[in-house]
CSV table of C-alpha atoms and ligand atoms in Angstrom, one decimal:
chain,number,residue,atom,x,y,z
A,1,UNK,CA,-15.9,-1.4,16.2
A,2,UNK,CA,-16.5,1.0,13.5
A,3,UNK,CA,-12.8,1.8,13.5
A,4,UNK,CA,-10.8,-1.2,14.2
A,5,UNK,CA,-8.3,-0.9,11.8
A,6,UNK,CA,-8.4,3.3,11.7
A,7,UNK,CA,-5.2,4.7,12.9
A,8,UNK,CA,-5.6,5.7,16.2
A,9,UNK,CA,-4.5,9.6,15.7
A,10,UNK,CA,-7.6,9.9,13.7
A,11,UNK,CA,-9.4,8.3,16.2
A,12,UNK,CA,-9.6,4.6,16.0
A,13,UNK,CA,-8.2,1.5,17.9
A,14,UNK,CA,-5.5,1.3,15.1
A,15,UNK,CA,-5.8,-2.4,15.7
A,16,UNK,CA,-3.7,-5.0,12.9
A,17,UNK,CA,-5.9,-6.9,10.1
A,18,UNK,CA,-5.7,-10.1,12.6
A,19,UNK,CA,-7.0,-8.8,15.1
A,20,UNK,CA,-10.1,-7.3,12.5
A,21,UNK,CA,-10.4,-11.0,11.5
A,22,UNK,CA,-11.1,-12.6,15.2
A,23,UNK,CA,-13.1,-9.5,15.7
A,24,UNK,CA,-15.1,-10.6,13.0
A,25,UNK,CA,-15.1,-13.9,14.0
A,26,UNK,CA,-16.6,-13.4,17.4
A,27,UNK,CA,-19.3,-10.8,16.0
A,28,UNK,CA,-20.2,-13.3,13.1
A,29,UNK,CA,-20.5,-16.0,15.8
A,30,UNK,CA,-23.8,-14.1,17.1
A,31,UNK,CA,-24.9,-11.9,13.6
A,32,UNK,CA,-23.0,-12.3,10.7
A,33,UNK,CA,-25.2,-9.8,8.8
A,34,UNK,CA,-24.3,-6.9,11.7
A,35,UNK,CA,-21.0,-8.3,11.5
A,36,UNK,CA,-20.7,-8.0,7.7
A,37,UNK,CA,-22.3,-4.5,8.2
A,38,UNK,CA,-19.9,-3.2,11.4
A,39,UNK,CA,-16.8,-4.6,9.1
A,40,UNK,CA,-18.1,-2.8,5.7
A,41,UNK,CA,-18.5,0.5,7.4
A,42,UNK,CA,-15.1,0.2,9.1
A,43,UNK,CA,-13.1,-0.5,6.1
A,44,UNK,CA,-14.5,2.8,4.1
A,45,UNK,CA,-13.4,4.2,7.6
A,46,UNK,CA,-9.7,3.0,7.3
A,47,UNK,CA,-9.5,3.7,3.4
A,48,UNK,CA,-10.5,7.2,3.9
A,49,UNK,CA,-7.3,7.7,6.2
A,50,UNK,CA,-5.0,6.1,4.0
A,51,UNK,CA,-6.2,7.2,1.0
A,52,UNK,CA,-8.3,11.0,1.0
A,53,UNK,CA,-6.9,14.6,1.5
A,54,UNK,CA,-7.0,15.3,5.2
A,55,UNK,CA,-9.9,17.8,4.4
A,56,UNK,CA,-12.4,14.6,3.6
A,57,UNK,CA,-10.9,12.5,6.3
A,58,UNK,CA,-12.1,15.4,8.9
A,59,UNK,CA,-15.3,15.7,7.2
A,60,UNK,CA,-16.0,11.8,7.2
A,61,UNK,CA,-14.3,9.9,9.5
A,62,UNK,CA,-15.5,11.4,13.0
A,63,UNK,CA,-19.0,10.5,11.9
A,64,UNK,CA,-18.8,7.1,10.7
A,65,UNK,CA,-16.3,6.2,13.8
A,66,UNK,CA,-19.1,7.7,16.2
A,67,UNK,CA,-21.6,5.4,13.9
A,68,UNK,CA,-24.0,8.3,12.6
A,69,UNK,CA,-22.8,7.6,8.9
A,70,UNK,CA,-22.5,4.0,7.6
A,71,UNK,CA,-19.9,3.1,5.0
A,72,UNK,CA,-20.5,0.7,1.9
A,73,UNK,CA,-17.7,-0.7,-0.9
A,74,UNK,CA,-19.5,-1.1,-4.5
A,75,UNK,CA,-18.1,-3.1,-7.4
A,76,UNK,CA,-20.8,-4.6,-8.3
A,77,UNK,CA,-23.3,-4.0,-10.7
A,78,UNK,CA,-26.5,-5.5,-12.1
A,79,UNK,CA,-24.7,-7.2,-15.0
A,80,UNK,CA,-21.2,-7.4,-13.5
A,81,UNK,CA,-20.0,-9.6,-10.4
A,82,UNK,CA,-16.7,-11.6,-11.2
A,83,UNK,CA,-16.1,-10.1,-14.3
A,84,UNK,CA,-15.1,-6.9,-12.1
A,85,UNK,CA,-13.4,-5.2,-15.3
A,86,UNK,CA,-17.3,-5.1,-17.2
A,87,UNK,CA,-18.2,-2.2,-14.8
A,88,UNK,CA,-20.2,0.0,-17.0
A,89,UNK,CA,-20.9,2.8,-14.5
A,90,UNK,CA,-19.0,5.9,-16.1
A,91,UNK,CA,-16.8,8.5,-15.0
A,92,UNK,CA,-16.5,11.4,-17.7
A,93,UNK,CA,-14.6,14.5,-16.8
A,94,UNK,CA,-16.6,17.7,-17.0
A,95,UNK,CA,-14.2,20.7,-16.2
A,96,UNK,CA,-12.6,20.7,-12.9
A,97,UNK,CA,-14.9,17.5,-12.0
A,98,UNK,CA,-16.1,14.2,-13.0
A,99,UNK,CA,-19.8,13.3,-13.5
A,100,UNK,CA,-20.8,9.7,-12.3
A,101,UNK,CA,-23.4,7.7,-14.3
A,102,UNK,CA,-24.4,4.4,-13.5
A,103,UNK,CA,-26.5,1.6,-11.0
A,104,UNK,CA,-24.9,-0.7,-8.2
A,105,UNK,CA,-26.2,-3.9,-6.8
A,106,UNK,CA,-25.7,-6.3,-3.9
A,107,UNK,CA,-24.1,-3.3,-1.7
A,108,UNK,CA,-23.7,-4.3,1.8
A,109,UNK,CA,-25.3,-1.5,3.7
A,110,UNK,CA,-26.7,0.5,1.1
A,111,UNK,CA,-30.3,0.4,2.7
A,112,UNK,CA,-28.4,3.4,4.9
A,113,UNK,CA,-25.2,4.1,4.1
A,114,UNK,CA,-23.7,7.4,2.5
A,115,UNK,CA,-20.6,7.3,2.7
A,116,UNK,CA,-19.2,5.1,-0.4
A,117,UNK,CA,-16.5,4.1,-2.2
A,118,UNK,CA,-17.4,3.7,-5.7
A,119,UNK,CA,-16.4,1.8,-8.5
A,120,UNK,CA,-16.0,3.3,-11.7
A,121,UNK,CA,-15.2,3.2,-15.6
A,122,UNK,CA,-13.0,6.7,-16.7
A,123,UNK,CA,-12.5,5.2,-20.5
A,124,UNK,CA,-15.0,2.8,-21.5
A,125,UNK,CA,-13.7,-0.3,-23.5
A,126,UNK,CA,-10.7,-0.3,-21.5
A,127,UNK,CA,-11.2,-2.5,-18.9
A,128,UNK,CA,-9.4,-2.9,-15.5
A,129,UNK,CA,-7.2,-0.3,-16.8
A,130,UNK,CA,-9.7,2.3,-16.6
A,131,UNK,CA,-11.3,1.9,-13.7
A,132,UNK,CA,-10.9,4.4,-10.8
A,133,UNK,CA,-12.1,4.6,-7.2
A,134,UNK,CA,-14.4,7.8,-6.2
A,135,UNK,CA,-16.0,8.6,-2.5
A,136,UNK,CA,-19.8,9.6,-3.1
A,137,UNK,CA,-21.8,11.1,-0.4
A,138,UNK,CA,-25.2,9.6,-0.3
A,139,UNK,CA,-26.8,13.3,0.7
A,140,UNK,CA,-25.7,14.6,-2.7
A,141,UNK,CA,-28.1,15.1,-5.7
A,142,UNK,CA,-26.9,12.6,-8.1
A,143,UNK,CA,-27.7,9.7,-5.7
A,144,UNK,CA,-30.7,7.9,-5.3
A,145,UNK,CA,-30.7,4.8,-3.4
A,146,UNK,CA,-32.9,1.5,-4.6
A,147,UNK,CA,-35.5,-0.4,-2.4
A,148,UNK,CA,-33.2,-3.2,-0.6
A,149,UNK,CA,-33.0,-6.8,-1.7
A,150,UNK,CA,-35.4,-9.5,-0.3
A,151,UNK,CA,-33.2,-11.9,1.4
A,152,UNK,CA,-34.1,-15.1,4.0
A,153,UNK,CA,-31.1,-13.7,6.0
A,154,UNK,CA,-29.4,-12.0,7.2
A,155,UNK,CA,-31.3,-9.0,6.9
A,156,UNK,CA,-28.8,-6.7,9.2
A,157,UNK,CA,-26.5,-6.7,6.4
A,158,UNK,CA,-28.6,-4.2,4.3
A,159,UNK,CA,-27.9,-5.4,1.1
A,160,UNK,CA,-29.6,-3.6,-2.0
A,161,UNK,CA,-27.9,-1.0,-4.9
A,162,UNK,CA,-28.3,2.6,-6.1
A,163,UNK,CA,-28.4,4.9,-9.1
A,164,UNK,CA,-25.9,7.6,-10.0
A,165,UNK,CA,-27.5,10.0,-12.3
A,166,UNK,CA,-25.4,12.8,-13.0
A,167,UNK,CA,-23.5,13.1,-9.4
A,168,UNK,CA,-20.9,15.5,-9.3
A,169,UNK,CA,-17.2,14.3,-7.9
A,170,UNK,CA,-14.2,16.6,-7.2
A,171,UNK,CA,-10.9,15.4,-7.9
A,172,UNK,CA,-10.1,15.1,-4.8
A,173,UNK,CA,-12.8,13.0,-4.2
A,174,UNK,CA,-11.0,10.1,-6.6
A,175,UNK,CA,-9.6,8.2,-4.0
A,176,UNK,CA,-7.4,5.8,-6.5
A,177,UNK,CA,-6.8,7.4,-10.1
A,178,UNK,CA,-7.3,4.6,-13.2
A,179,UNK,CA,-4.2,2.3,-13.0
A,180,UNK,CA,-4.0,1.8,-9.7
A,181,UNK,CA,-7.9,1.2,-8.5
A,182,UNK,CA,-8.8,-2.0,-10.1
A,183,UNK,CA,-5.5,-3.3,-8.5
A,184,UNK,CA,-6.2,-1.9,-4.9
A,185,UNK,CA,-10.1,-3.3,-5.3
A,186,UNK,CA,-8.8,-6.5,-6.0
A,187,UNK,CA,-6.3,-6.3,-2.9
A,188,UNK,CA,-8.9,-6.0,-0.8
A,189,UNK,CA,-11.2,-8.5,-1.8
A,190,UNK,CA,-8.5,-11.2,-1.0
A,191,UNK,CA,-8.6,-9.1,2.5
A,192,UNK,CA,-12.5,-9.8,2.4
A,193,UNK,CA,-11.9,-13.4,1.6
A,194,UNK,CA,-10.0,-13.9,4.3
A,195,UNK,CA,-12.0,-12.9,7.4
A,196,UNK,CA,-15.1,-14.1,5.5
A,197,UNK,CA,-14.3,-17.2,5.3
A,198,UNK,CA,-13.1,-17.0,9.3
A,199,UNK,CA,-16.6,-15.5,9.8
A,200,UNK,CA,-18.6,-18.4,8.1
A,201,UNK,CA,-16.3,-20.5,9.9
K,1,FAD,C1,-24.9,-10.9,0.5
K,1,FAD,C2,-24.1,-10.3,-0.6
K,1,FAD,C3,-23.4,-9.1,-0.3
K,1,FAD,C4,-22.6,-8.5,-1.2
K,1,FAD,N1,-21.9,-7.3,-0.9
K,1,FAD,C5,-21.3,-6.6,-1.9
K,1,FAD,C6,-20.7,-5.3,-1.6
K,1,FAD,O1,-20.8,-4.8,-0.5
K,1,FAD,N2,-20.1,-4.7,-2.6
K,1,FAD,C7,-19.9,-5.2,-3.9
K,1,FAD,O2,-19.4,-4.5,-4.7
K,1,FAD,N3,-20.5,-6.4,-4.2
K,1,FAD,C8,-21.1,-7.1,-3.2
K,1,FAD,N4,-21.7,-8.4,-3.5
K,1,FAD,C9,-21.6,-8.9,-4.8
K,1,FAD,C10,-20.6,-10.0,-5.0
K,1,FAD,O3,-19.3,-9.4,-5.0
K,1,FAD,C11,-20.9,-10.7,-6.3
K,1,FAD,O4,-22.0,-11.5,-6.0
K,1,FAD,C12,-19.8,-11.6,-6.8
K,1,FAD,O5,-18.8,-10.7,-7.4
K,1,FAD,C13,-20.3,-12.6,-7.8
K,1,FAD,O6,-20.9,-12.0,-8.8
K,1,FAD,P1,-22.3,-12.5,-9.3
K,1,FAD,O7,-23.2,-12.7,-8.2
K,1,FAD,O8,-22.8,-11.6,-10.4
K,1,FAD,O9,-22.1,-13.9,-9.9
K,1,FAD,P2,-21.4,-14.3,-11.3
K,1,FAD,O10,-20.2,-13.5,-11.6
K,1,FAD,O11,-22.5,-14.2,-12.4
K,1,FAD,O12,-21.0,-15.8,-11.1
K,1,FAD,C14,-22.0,-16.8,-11.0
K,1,FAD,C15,-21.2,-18.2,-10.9
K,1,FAD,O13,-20.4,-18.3,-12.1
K,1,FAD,C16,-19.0,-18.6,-11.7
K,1,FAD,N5,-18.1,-17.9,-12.6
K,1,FAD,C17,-18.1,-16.5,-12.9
K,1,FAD,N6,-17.2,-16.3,-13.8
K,1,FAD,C18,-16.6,-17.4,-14.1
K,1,FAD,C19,-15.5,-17.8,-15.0
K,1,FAD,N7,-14.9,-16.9,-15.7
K,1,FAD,N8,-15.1,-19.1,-15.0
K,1,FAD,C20,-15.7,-20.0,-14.2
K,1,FAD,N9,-16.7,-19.7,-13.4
K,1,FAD,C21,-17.2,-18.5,-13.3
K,1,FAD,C22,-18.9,-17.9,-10.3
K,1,FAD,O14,-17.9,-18.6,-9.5
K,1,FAD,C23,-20.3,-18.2,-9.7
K,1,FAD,O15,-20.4,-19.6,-9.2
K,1,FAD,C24,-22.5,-9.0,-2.5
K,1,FAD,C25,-23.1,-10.2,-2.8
K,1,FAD,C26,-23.9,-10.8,-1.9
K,1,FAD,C27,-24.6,-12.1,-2.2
């Protein structure tokens, strides 16, 4: 379940956003936290494959389809939810890399995860425009993950945030440069919506 949607010649079931959807459906019908986490953790899966150098996909992929390394997505941020453009967790260019500065909250798995596609401003006061899309590896220095959110339920969706203090990105590790991230994030929450609101169904 951890690769639904992966193409199946990197190891996946390669199956079509439909069938992730009644998937969901079914799994949410009995957890909808381990659902929610299963579903995260998948998607970081399928956007490594269609959107990192084959060098990352080999180095990430295997592990999080085989479930040893959980994925998260994070937008959000302690000040910013709807208003996805007031990120204010930077990306400034240091040499040959880019050093990440910033906090993220409500991450669905981030009591575990380390593999994550994150969220960040490249040009402050820019908005959308300058907002691009970086994998982070949680085992890095640079990344230190916060205590997890109290919640009634459902507590398998692991829901808390985490700082970036300095972490160190290659360019390669920019999944989506600015211009095209913020239009991709938003592409995929109406994804999210969609099987969400099958889920809850
Ligand atoms: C269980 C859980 C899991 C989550 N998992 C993730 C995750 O994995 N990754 C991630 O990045 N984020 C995650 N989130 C965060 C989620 O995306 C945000 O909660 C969402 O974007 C809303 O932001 P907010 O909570 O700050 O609410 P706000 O943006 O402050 O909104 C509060 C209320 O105001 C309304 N509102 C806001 N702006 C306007 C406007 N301009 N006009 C009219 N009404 C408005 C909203 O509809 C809402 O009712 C998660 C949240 C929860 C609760």
């Amino acid at each position: 379940m951890t690769g639904i949607q992966v193409p199946a010649k990197f190891g996946g079931l390669g199956h079509k956003f439909s069938s992730k959807a009644r998937i969901a459906e079914i799994l949410a019908a009995a957890d909808f936290g381990f659902a929610m986490s299963v579903i995260n953790t998948q998607n970081v899966a399928q956007k490594l494959c269609r959107d990192a150098s084959p060098d990352l996909v080999d180095r990430y992929v295997p592990a999080i389809l085989t479930g040893e390394r959980l994925g998260s997505t994070a937008l959000t941020e302690p000040h910013a939810g709807s208003d996805f453009a007031a990120i204010k967790t930077t990306a400034r260019r240091d040499g040959d890399r880019w050093l990440l500065n910033g906090s993220k909250a409500w991450i669905i798995n981030s009591v575990a995860s380390d593999v994550l596609v994150v969220y960040a401003q490249t040009e402050p006061g820019s908005g959308g425009a300058g907002i691009a899309a970086f994998l982070v590896d949680g085992q890095r220095d640079g990344f230190k993950r916060s205590a997890p959110f109290a919640l009634t339920c459902p507590h398998s969706i692991g829901t808390g945030g985490f700082e970036l203090d300095g972490y160190s990105a290659t360019d390669r590790e920019m999944l989506q440069p600015p211009g095209k991230a913020f239009k991709a994030a938003l592409s995929s929450i109406n994804e999210a919506r969609t099987y969400v609101a099958i889920m809850c169904c």
